Each structure stands twice: as structure tokens, then as C-alpha cells.
mmCIF file of C-alpha atoms and ligand atoms in Angstrom:
data_model
loop_
_atom_site.group_PDB
_atom_site.id
_atom_site.type_symbol
_atom_site.label_atom_id
_atom_site.label_comp_id
_atom_site.label_asym_id
_atom_site.label_seq_id
_atom_site.Cartn_x
_atom_site.Cartn_y
_atom_site.Cartn_z
ATOM 1 C CA MET V 17 2.264 57.122 -33.386
ATOM 2 C CA LYS V 18 5.458 59.218 -33.176
ATOM 3 C CA ARG V 19 5.529 60.010 -29.443
ATOM 4 C CA PHE V 20 3.826 58.856 -26.268
ATOM 5 C CA LEU V 21 3.682 61.908 -24.050
ATOM 6 C CA ASP V 22 0.055 62.287 -22.917
ATOM 7 C CA LEU V 23 -3.083 60.140 -23.362
ATOM 8 C CA ALA V 24 -4.802 63.378 -24.373
ATOM 9 C CA ASP V 25 -2.715 63.390 -27.575
ATOM 10 C CA LEU V 26 -4.501 60.197 -28.669
ATOM 11 C CA GLU V 27 -7.993 59.588 -29.905
ATOM 12 C CA ARG V 28 -10.002 57.238 -27.702
ATOM 13 C CA ASP V 29 -9.800 54.566 -30.447
ATOM 14 C CA ALA V 30 -5.983 54.797 -30.404
ATOM 15 C CA VAL V 31 -5.984 54.139 -26.636
ATOM 16 C CA LEU V 32 -8.272 51.140 -27.149
ATOM 17 C CA ASP V 33 -5.966 49.938 -29.943
ATOM 18 C CA LEU V 34 -2.983 50.059 -27.539
ATOM 19 C CA ILE V 35 -4.911 48.122 -24.880
ATOM 20 C CA GLY V 36 -5.995 45.554 -27.474
ATOM 21 C CA LEU V 37 -2.412 45.179 -28.681
ATOM 22 C CA ALA V 38 -1.176 44.820 -25.084
ATOM 23 C CA GLN V 39 -3.666 41.973 -24.555
ATOM 24 C CA ARG V 40 -2.639 40.347 -27.843
ATOM 25 C CA LEU V 41 1.056 40.480 -26.922
ATOM 26 C CA GLU V 42 0.269 38.797 -23.601
ATOM 27 C CA HIS V 43 -1.451 35.894 -25.314
ATOM 28 C CA LYS V 44 0.578 35.756 -28.545
ATOM 29 C CA PRO V 45 4.139 36.844 -27.704
ATOM 30 C CA GLU V 46 6.290 38.375 -30.461
ATOM 31 C CA PRO V 47 9.805 37.670 -29.165
ATOM 32 C CA GLN V 48 11.539 39.032 -32.309
ATOM 33 C CA ALA V 49 9.275 41.985 -33.138
ATOM 34 C CA LEU V 50 11.832 44.616 -32.026
ATOM 35 C CA ALA V 51 15.032 42.657 -32.747
ATOM 36 C CA GLY V 52 17.872 45.105 -33.340
ATOM 37 C CA LYS V 53 16.000 48.051 -31.802
ATOM 38 C CA ILE V 54 17.415 49.941 -28.822
ATOM 39 C CA LEU V 55 15.486 51.856 -26.160
ATOM 40 C CA GLY V 56 17.267 54.520 -24.104
ATOM 41 C CA LEU V 57 15.856 55.304 -20.655
ATOM 42 C CA VAL V 58 16.844 58.444 -18.743
ATOM 43 C CA PHE V 59 15.786 58.682 -15.104
ATOM 44 C CA PHE V 60 16.303 62.014 -13.374
ATOM 45 C CA ASN V 61 14.227 60.542 -10.505
ATOM 46 C CA PRO V 62 14.002 57.088 -8.904
ATOM 47 C CA SER V 63 11.842 54.250 -10.187
ATOM 48 C CA LEU V 64 11.157 50.598 -9.527
ATOM 49 C CA ARG V 65 8.254 49.757 -11.906
ATOM 50 C CA THR V 66 8.855 52.102 -14.833
ATOM 51 C CA LEU V 67 12.518 51.200 -15.192
ATOM 52 C CA SER V 68 12.153 47.432 -14.830
ATOM 53 C CA SER V 69 8.906 47.086 -16.819
ATOM 54 C CA PHE V 70 10.358 48.994 -19.798
ATOM 55 C CA GLN V 71 13.565 46.951 -19.768
ATOM 56 C CA ALA V 72 11.665 43.665 -19.388
ATOM 57 C CA GLY V 73 9.102 44.634 -22.029
ATOM 58 C CA MET V 74 11.794 45.650 -24.530
ATOM 59 C CA ALA V 75 13.635 42.353 -23.940
ATOM 60 C CA ARG V 76 10.408 40.346 -24.373
ATOM 61 C CA LEU V 77 10.000 41.975 -27.801
ATOM 62 C CA GLY V 78 13.583 41.068 -28.800
ATOM 63 C CA GLY V 79 15.046 44.553 -28.377
ATOM 64 C CA SER V 80 17.575 45.920 -25.916
ATOM 65 C CA SER V 81 17.845 48.954 -23.682
ATOM 66 C CA PHE V 82 20.235 51.147 -21.737
ATOM 67 C CA VAL V 83 19.540 53.156 -18.599
ATOM 68 C CA ILE V 84 21.069 56.493 -17.632
ATOM 69 C CA THR V 85 20.652 57.911 -14.142
ATOM 70 C CA PRO V 86 22.321 61.328 -14.433
ATOM 71 C CA GLY V 87 24.993 61.801 -11.800
ATOM 72 C CA GLN V 88 25.202 58.112 -10.926
ATOM 73 C CA GLY V 89 28.026 56.806 -13.069
ATOM 74 C CA THR V 90 27.484 59.590 -15.618
ATOM 75 C CA TRP V 91 28.095 63.326 -15.578
ATOM 76 C CA GLN V 92 25.642 65.399 -13.606
ATOM 77 C CA LEU V 93 23.313 67.009 -16.140
ATOM 78 C CA GLU V 94 22.407 70.681 -15.916
ATOM 79 C CA THR V 95 18.798 71.401 -16.906
ATOM 80 C CA ARG V 96 18.553 75.183 -16.344
ATOM 81 C CA LEU V 97 18.579 77.261 -19.497
ATOM 82 C CA GLY V 98 21.248 79.979 -19.428
ATOM 83 C CA ALA V 99 23.009 78.423 -16.422
ATOM 84 C CA VAL V 100 26.624 79.426 -15.742
ATOM 85 C CA MET V 101 28.020 75.923 -15.357
ATOM 86 C CA ASP V 102 30.814 76.601 -12.891
ATOM 87 C CA ALA V 103 29.613 74.192 -10.156
ATOM 88 C CA ASP V 104 29.169 70.407 -10.055
ATOM 89 C CA ARG V 105 27.107 69.857 -13.237
ATOM 90 C CA ALA V 106 29.524 69.013 -16.025
ATOM 91 C CA GLU V 107 27.153 68.594 -18.968
ATOM 92 C CA HIS V 108 23.972 70.319 -20.103
ATOM 93 C CA VAL V 109 20.871 68.413 -21.233
ATOM 94 C CA ARG V 110 21.063 70.406 -24.476
ATOM 95 C CA GLU V 111 24.058 68.234 -25.430
ATOM 96 C CA GLY V 112 23.470 65.192 -23.232
ATOM 97 C CA ILE V 113 19.924 64.342 -24.300
ATOM 98 C CA PRO V 114 20.490 64.598 -28.102
ATOM 99 C CA VAL V 115 23.675 62.531 -27.716
ATOM 100 C CA LEU V 116 21.766 59.780 -25.910
ATOM 101 C CA ALA V 117 18.966 59.948 -28.474
ATOM 102 C CA SER V 118 21.499 59.450 -31.267
ATOM 103 C CA TYR V 119 22.429 56.025 -29.846
ATOM 104 C CA CYS V 120 18.922 54.555 -29.718
ATOM 105 C CA ASP V 121 15.689 54.164 -31.697
ATOM 106 C CA ALA V 122 13.401 55.530 -28.961
ATOM 107 C CA LEU V 123 14.091 57.470 -25.793
ATOM 108 C CA GLY V 124 12.122 57.571 -22.534
ATOM 109 C CA ILE V 125 12.666 60.348 -19.995
ATOM 110 C CA ARG V 126 11.504 60.686 -16.376
ATOM 111 C CA ALA V 127 11.765 64.178 -14.902
ATOM 112 C CA PHE V 128 9.475 65.044 -11.992
ATOM 113 C CA ALA V 129 8.072 68.458 -11.233
ATOM 114 C CA ASP V 130 10.378 71.045 -9.747
ATOM 115 C CA GLY V 131 7.642 71.545 -7.141
ATOM 116 C CA LYS V 132 8.345 75.251 -6.639
ATOM 117 C CA ASP V 133 6.412 77.107 -9.323
ATOM 118 C CA LEU V 134 2.938 75.665 -10.020
ATOM 119 C CA GLU V 135 2.480 77.556 -13.298
ATOM 120 C CA ALA V 136 5.844 76.353 -14.630
ATOM 121 C CA ASP V 137 5.043 72.773 -13.644
ATOM 122 C CA LEU V 138 1.549 72.921 -15.163
ATOM 123 C CA ALA V 139 3.131 74.224 -18.373
ATOM 124 C CA GLU V 140 5.536 71.238 -18.421
ATOM 125 C CA THR V 141 8.384 73.710 -18.920
ATOM 126 C CA GLN V 142 11.128 71.140 -18.373
ATOM 127 C CA PHE V 143 9.621 68.254 -20.333
ATOM 128 C CA ASN V 144 8.736 70.494 -23.276
ATOM 129 C CA GLU V 145 12.419 71.384 -23.509
ATOM 130 C CA PHE V 146 13.207 67.663 -23.805
ATOM 131 C CA THR V 147 10.628 67.244 -26.566
ATOM 132 C CA ARG V 148 12.466 69.949 -28.538
ATOM 133 C CA LEU V 149 15.813 68.178 -28.049
ATOM 134 C CA VAL V 150 14.694 64.733 -29.271
ATOM 135 C CA GLN V 151 13.606 64.083 -32.850
ATOM 136 C CA LYS V 152 13.159 60.321 -32.360
ATOM 137 C CA PRO V 153 10.192 58.509 -30.770
ATOM 138 C CA LEU V 154 9.946 59.860 -27.237
ATOM 139 C CA ILE V 155 8.139 58.402 -24.213
ATOM 140 C CA ASN V 156 7.091 60.302 -21.110
ATOM 141 C CA LEU V 157 8.145 58.132 -18.160
ATOM 142 C CA GLU V 158 6.564 60.700 -15.783
ATOM 143 C CA SER V 159 6.819 64.435 -16.099
ATOM 144 C CA ALA V 160 5.661 67.335 -13.929
ATOM 145 C CA VAL V 161 1.931 66.725 -14.431
ATOM 146 C CA ASN V 162 1.665 63.548 -16.472
ATOM 147 C CA HIS V 163 2.269 59.817 -16.296
ATOM 148 C CA PRO V 164 0.663 58.379 -19.444
ATOM 149 C CA CYS V 165 2.255 54.914 -19.055
ATOM 150 C CA GLN V 166 0.608 54.516 -15.633
ATOM 151 C CA ALA V 167 -2.699 55.800 -16.990
ATOM 152 C CA LEU V 168 -2.673 53.354 -19.913
ATOM 153 C CA ALA V 169 -1.897 50.394 -17.629
ATOM 154 C CA ASP V 170 -4.654 51.457 -15.212
ATOM 155 C CA TRP V 171 -7.223 51.689 -18.031
ATOM 156 C CA LYS V 172 -6.203 48.155 -19.125
ATOM 157 C CA THR V 173 -6.510 46.922 -15.538
ATOM 158 C CA MET V 174 -10.045 48.262 -15.231
ATOM 159 C CA ASP V 175 -11.041 46.734 -18.573
ATOM 160 C CA GLU V 176 -9.821 43.265 -17.630
ATOM 161 C CA LEU V 177 -11.563 43.503 -14.239
ATOM 162 C CA HIS V 178 -14.798 44.418 -16.097
ATOM 163 C CA VAL V 179 -15.106 47.754 -14.286
ATOM 164 C CA PRO V 180 -18.095 49.349 -16.079
ATOM 165 C CA GLN V 181 -17.275 52.177 -18.474
ATOM 166 C CA ARG V 182 -19.841 54.337 -16.649
ATOM 167 C CA GLY V 183 -18.751 53.161 -13.183
ATOM 168 C CA LYS V 184 -18.081 55.631 -10.363
ATOM 169 C CA PHE V 185 -14.352 56.337 -10.103
ATOM 170 C CA VAL V 186 -13.212 58.074 -6.913
ATOM 171 C CA LEU V 187 -9.755 59.638 -7.041
ATOM 172 C CA SER V 188 -9.006 60.217 -3.372
ATOM 173 C CA TRP V 189 -6.224 62.186 -1.756
ATOM 174 C CA VAL V 190 -4.485 60.103 0.907
ATOM 175 C CA LYS V 191 -1.879 60.872 3.522
ATOM 176 C CA HIS V 192 1.888 60.907 2.894
ATOM 177 C CA PRO V 193 4.688 62.302 5.053
ATOM 178 C CA ARG V 194 5.410 65.055 2.513
ATOM 179 C CA ALA V 195 4.089 66.755 -0.607
ATOM 180 C CA LEU V 196 4.209 64.622 -3.764
ATOM 181 C CA PRO V 197 3.834 65.760 -7.405
ATOM 182 C CA LEU V 198 0.588 66.130 -9.341
ATOM 183 C CA ALA V 199 1.613 63.831 -12.211
ATOM 184 C CA VAL V 200 -0.321 60.689 -11.249
ATOM 185 C CA PRO V 201 -3.473 62.429 -9.978
ATOM 186 C CA ALA V 202 -3.610 64.543 -13.140
ATOM 187 C CA ALA V 203 -3.022 61.595 -15.496
ATOM 188 C CA THR V 204 -5.406 59.308 -13.585
ATOM 189 C CA LEU V 205 -8.182 61.876 -13.478
ATOM 190 C CA HIS V 206 -7.889 62.479 -17.213
ATOM 191 C CA MET V 207 -7.749 58.739 -17.980
ATOM 192 C CA ALA V 208 -10.918 57.930 -16.012
ATOM 193 C CA ALA V 209 -12.737 60.877 -17.604
ATOM 194 C CA MET V 210 -11.602 59.816 -21.084
ATOM 195 C CA ARG V 211 -12.801 56.264 -20.326
ATOM 196 C CA GLY V 212 -16.270 57.762 -19.759
ATOM 197 C CA MET V 213 -16.568 57.245 -16.006
ATOM 198 C CA GLU V 214 -18.416 59.224 -13.318
ATOM 199 C CA VAL V 215 -15.311 60.724 -11.728
ATOM 200 C CA VAL V 216 -15.250 62.256 -8.244
ATOM 201 C CA VAL V 217 -12.115 63.886 -6.838
ATOM 202 C CA HIS V 218 -12.232 63.432 -3.051
ATOM 203 C CA ARG V 219 -9.756 65.730 -1.333
ATOM 204 C CA PRO V 220 -9.383 67.840 1.795
ATOM 205 C CA ASP V 221 -9.458 71.614 1.867
ATOM 206 C CA GLY V 222 -6.186 73.003 0.522
ATOM 207 C CA TYR V 223 -5.625 70.077 -1.869
ATOM 208 C CA ALA V 224 -7.987 70.934 -4.745
ATOM 209 C CA LEU V 225 -6.444 70.039 -8.088
ATOM 210 C CA PRO V 226 -5.569 73.104 -10.207
ATOM 211 C CA ASP V 227 -8.206 74.407 -12.629
ATOM 212 C CA ALA V 228 -6.039 73.505 -15.620
ATOM 213 C CA ILE V 229 -6.047 69.834 -14.563
ATOM 214 C CA MET V 230 -9.764 69.766 -13.725
ATOM 215 C CA ASP V 231 -10.706 71.566 -16.966
ATOM 216 C CA LYS V 232 -8.670 69.157 -19.088
ATOM 217 C CA ALA V 233 -10.450 66.219 -17.443
ATOM 218 C CA ARG V 234 -13.854 67.881 -17.907
ATOM 219 C CA ARG V 235 -13.152 68.279 -21.633
ATOM 220 C CA ALA V 236 -12.278 64.570 -21.849
ATOM 221 C CA ALA V 237 -15.455 63.673 -19.939
ATOM 222 C CA ALA V 238 -17.579 65.830 -22.237
ATOM 223 C CA ALA V 239 -16.209 63.932 -25.244
ATOM 224 C CA SER V 240 -16.692 60.485 -23.707
ATOM 225 C CA GLY V 241 -20.033 60.945 -21.942
ATOM 226 C CA GLY V 242 -18.470 60.868 -18.488
ATOM 227 C CA SER V 243 -18.458 63.507 -15.747
ATOM 228 C CA VAL V 244 -16.006 65.103 -13.293
ATOM 229 C CA ARG V 245 -16.687 66.786 -9.949
ATOM 230 C CA GLU V 246 -14.933 67.220 -6.596
ATOM 231 C CA THR V 247 -15.961 66.943 -2.958
ATOM 232 C CA GLU V 248 -14.548 66.851 0.540
ATOM 233 C CA ASP V 249 -17.453 64.699 1.772
ATOM 234 C CA ARG V 250 -16.389 61.048 2.064
ATOM 235 C CA ASP V 251 -19.922 59.614 2.202
ATOM 236 C CA ASP V 252 -20.879 61.538 -0.923
ATOM 237 C CA ALA V 253 -17.714 60.427 -2.729
ATOM 238 C CA MET V 254 -17.842 56.768 -1.755
ATOM 239 C CA LYS V 255 -21.565 56.137 -2.218
ATOM 240 C CA GLY V 256 -21.860 53.588 -5.047
ATOM 241 C CA ALA V 257 -18.144 53.773 -5.903
ATOM 242 C CA THR V 258 -16.823 51.029 -8.190
ATOM 243 C CA VAL V 259 -13.167 52.113 -7.916
ATOM 244 C CA LEU V 260 -11.284 53.980 -5.225
ATOM 245 C CA TYR V 261 -7.989 55.238 -6.647
ATOM 246 C CA ALA V 262 -5.860 56.402 -3.724
ATOM 247 C CA LYS V 263 -3.117 58.956 -4.400
ATOM 248 C CA GLU V 264 -0.967 61.357 -2.440
ATOM 249 C CA TRP V 265 -0.210 64.891 -3.664
ATOM 250 C CA GLY V 266 0.980 68.200 -2.305
ATOM 251 C CA SER V 267 -1.153 71.112 -1.209
ATOM 252 C CA THR V 268 -1.981 73.322 -4.154
ATOM 253 C CA ARG V 269 -2.772 76.181 -1.758
ATOM 254 C CA HIS V 270 0.797 76.025 -0.435
ATOM 255 C CA TYR V 271 2.568 74.780 -3.583
ATOM 256 C CA GLY V 272 6.323 74.894 -3.051
ATOM 257 C CA ASP V 273 5.972 75.770 0.644
ATOM 258 C CA ALA V 274 6.924 72.523 2.425
ATOM 259 C CA ALA V 275 6.448 73.935 5.939
ATOM 260 C CA ALA V 276 2.911 75.219 5.276
ATOM 261 C CA ASP V 277 2.001 71.975 3.527
ATOM 262 C CA ALA V 278 3.339 69.943 6.459
ATOM 263 C CA GLN V 279 1.269 72.010 8.897
ATOM 264 C CA LEU V 280 -1.874 71.366 6.854
ATOM 265 C CA ARG V 281 -1.307 67.631 6.354
ATOM 266 C CA ALA V 282 -0.452 67.084 10.028
ATOM 267 C CA LYS V 283 -4.199 67.335 10.740
ATOM 268 C CA LEU V 284 -5.164 64.838 8.007
ATOM 269 C CA GLY V 285 -4.206 61.496 9.540
ATOM 270 C CA HIS V 286 -7.754 60.247 8.996
ATOM 271 C CA TRP V 287 -7.154 60.357 5.232
ATOM 272 C CA MET V 288 -5.800 56.790 5.235
ATOM 273 C CA VAL V 289 -7.891 54.197 3.371
ATOM 274 C CA GLU V 290 -9.486 51.644 5.698
ATOM 275 C CA GLU V 291 -12.294 49.133 5.169
ATOM 276 C CA SER V 292 -14.742 51.498 6.877
ATOM 277 C CA TRP V 293 -14.436 53.800 3.821
ATOM 278 C CA PHE V 294 -16.379 51.222 1.748
ATOM 279 C CA ALA V 295 -19.571 51.062 3.830
ATOM 280 C CA LYS V 296 -21.609 52.766 1.071
ATOM 281 C CA ALA V 297 -19.507 51.685 -1.925
ATOM 282 C CA ASP V 298 -20.287 48.879 -4.375
ATOM 283 C CA ALA V 299 -19.698 45.575 -2.580
ATOM 284 C CA ASP V 300 -17.022 44.783 -5.202
ATOM 285 C CA CYS V 301 -15.364 48.236 -5.122
ATOM 286 C CA LYS V 302 -11.696 47.937 -6.138
ATOM 287 C CA VAL V 303 -8.757 49.784 -4.610
ATOM 288 C CA MET V 304 -6.115 51.100 -6.992
ATOM 289 C CA HIS V 305 -2.785 52.836 -6.363
ATOM 290 C CA CYS V 306 0.144 53.376 -8.740
ATOM 291 C CA LEU V 307 2.759 52.354 -6.124
ATOM 292 C CA PRO V 308 4.997 52.880 -4.270
ATOM 293 C CA VAL V 309 2.585 53.183 -1.345
ATOM 294 C CA ARG V 310 3.262 53.905 2.340
ATOM 295 C CA ARG V 311 1.506 51.110 4.264
ATOM 296 C CA ASN V 312 -0.567 52.277 7.210
ATOM 297 C CA VAL V 313 -0.067 55.912 6.190
ATOM 298 C CA ALA V 314 -1.872 56.066 2.825
ATOM 299 C CA ILE V 315 -3.651 52.678 2.863
ATOM 300 C CA ALA V 316 -4.050 50.272 5.789
ATOM 301 C CA ASP V 317 -2.497 46.812 5.618
ATOM 302 C CA HIS V 318 -5.870 45.078 5.764
ATOM 303 C CA VAL V 319 -7.042 46.900 2.604
ATOM 304 C CA LEU V 320 -3.816 46.419 0.644
ATOM 305 C CA ASP V 321 -3.731 42.729 1.567
ATOM 306 C CA GLY V 322 -7.479 42.243 1.114
ATOM 307 C CA PRO V 323 -9.627 41.291 -1.890
ATOM 308 C CA ARG V 324 -10.328 44.878 -3.006
ATOM 309 C CA SER V 325 -6.708 45.652 -3.790
ATOM 310 C CA VAL V 326 -5.595 45.380 -7.431
ATOM 311 C CA VAL V 327 -2.313 47.277 -7.019
ATOM 312 C CA LEU V 328 -0.133 44.343 -8.111
ATOM 313 C CA ARG V 329 -2.251 43.844 -11.229
ATOM 314 C CA GLU V 330 -1.801 47.532 -12.084
ATOM 315 C CA ALA V 331 1.959 47.232 -11.668
ATOM 316 C CA TYR V 332 2.097 44.074 -13.816
ATOM 317 C CA ASN V 333 0.062 45.798 -16.533
ATOM 318 C CA ARG V 334 2.730 48.455 -16.901
ATOM 319 C CA MET V 335 4.758 45.912 -18.872
ATOM 320 C CA PRO V 336 2.244 44.766 -21.548
ATOM 321 C CA ALA V 337 0.838 48.300 -21.888
ATOM 322 C CA GLN V 338 4.314 49.711 -22.544
ATOM 323 C CA MET V 339 5.163 46.824 -24.887
ATOM 324 C CA ALA V 340 2.187 47.948 -26.967
ATOM 325 C CA VAL V 341 3.493 51.524 -26.929
ATOM 326 C CA LEU V 342 6.968 50.381 -28.032
ATOM 327 C CA HIS V 343 5.440 48.199 -30.761
ATOM 328 C CA ARG V 344 3.428 51.094 -32.204
ATOM 329 C CA LEU V 345 6.313 53.588 -31.885
ATOM 330 C CA LEU V 346 9.015 51.394 -33.397
ATOM 331 C CA LEU V 347 7.159 49.361 -36.014
ATOM 332 C CA ALA V 348 5.023 52.080 -37.578
HETATM 333 N N1 CP L 1 4.108 53.838 -10.531
HETATM 334 C C1 CP L 1 5.372 54.100 -10.903
HETATM 335 O O1 CP L 1 5.617 54.848 -11.830
HETATM 336 O O2 CP L 1 6.307 53.418 -10.182
HETATM 337 P P1 CP L 1 7.855 53.764 -10.180
HETATM 338 O O3 CP L 1 7.999 55.152 -9.609
HETATM 339 O O4 CP L 1 8.483 52.717 -9.304
HETATM 340 O O5 CP L 1 8.365 53.689 -11.579
#
């Protein structure tokens, strides 16, 4: 494996190999496996889990890491191609990123969607530029429409909780004060479809996922024996559900228009997960969320603190899942 940018780049067996390796590293640690190796981490956007789990995972394998947060103790990095750099951004990513890559053995980059132009974000315009600038092993720490590290950890979490491969996986839109990117919903949808699940996207009018994201998931489902559909009907979505994956995202009808999105979501306060949602679900239906989560906006306290919630397990699994990725990238 040369890069870890999208679960869709891997065969299903390669995903299962990573999950198996993650489990092995949990039970049989390899504290010197990556001795002498250096991981560079570039965060254009904030993080709690991704940053700390990569640093901890690299250290547990005997390697080391450095973190760059452009503009915070470093030069501000310009990302626009052809920019006239006469304002505050002192260095362009076309120099900055290759320089950072030259100091390490693998580089991870987080760069969220611009959130203005849906087609540009769906095309991963920004992240694709990074892939051209880095010749070393590269890890997507969350791009415009992907978060493969989260998806891998979530697959592992479902496996260890014995969630059936053909179980019903409901990806539900939930409330947030403002529009959030499509990266986690897109990656999660694809992951559950690739795992072979019966996937239902439950979302209000105005928040349908773009065709490109739905079609990619449908192709994965066709290959794995799963299925993908969408509905606005909560009873239909939740009936027999084995997993409810709650996630916030912005209106695709009003992409890039914060005021129109805010007007639409103002009427959607009832899209907060509460125990009443599970009346027709499997008795053991789990609640997943990638975190961070707004308590009592997206998910009620009593659900997050109750027995259905596996959000802390998902967050923990980021570390062993990413250790497996680092192992395969750096020891191949
Ligand atoms: N889920 C996730 O990626 O968390 P962070 O944004 O804190 O890294």
C-alpha cells in the first residue's frame, strides 16, 4: 500500500487485512516496528482525535511525528493556484508541502472542503493538488468528501461489536447550528455499503447526498451484496435498524449559501436523536457518531450516555486502525 486516501482504492480483502492487523497490534504490540520512522501531520483544520491518535499510534510503534498547523507558529500557507501573494500568506503549498514531505517518511494532511463550490469539492480539487505534491506515503486525514481513517475505525468497531455484515445501517442527518462538510457522511456511507450492509440514508428535504456520493456507494454495495437507498420517513428508516450512525451535514440544495441553509435547518429541531427514535429498531441497535458531537442538538444526553452509544469505542479505534495503516505504508 503506497497511499491511504480512500477506502474505495482498496479491495475488500485489503480493508479486512488492515482491520486484522489493527486487532493483532492491540493484542501483540510491536513497540519497535517503526523505530527511526517519522510521520508528518499537517492540519489546515482543527482536530482532537485525528491528531492525537496518529501521534499516539506512531509512538506506540516506536516512531515519531511532527505536527504543522499552518499559520499557528508557521507561515500562513497559500493554497490557491495562480494567487498573487501580496497579502498575509507568506508561503505557497507548492513549496511548503514538498518541503515538509522531505523531512518525513509519511505525510498526513487534513484539508476540509471549501464549502462554496459543490462540484469542486466533489472533485477533491484541493486534495488532489496535495497528492501531486507528495511522492511519499500520503494519508488523508479528512478531505472535502472523504475521511477514510474514520471509516476504517468504524468498520473495525462494528466487527468487534458483532454487528451483522447484512445488518441495517441507517446514516441519519442530525441537527447542527451550521452547515458541516460532506466528508464523514460520504465516507461512512461508502464504508457501510462496502461492508455489505443494507444502508438507508435518512435525511430531510434539501439534504439529499449528491448523486456522485450515492452512486459511488451503490457501486460498492453492488460488489459486496449490500444495498443503498434514501428516505425522509423515520419509521421506514429505523424499522429493524442495527446501527444508527448520526451525522450533521450542510444542505446540498443550498450548498455554499449559509443564510439559506440556516433558514432550512431552523425548522429541523426534531432531527435530534432521542430514545423514541428506536421504537421499531433492533432492541440492541447501536448509536455511532464520529465526534465531536453537539449534545442535546444532534444527540440527546440520555442516548449518548446510554447503552446504545459506542462513540467512545469508535474514537478509541482510530488509534489501532491508523497504526495498521502506518504499519502497511511504512514497512511494505
Ligand atoms: N472524528 C474526527 O475526525 O475527529 P477530529 O476532528 O477531532 O479529528
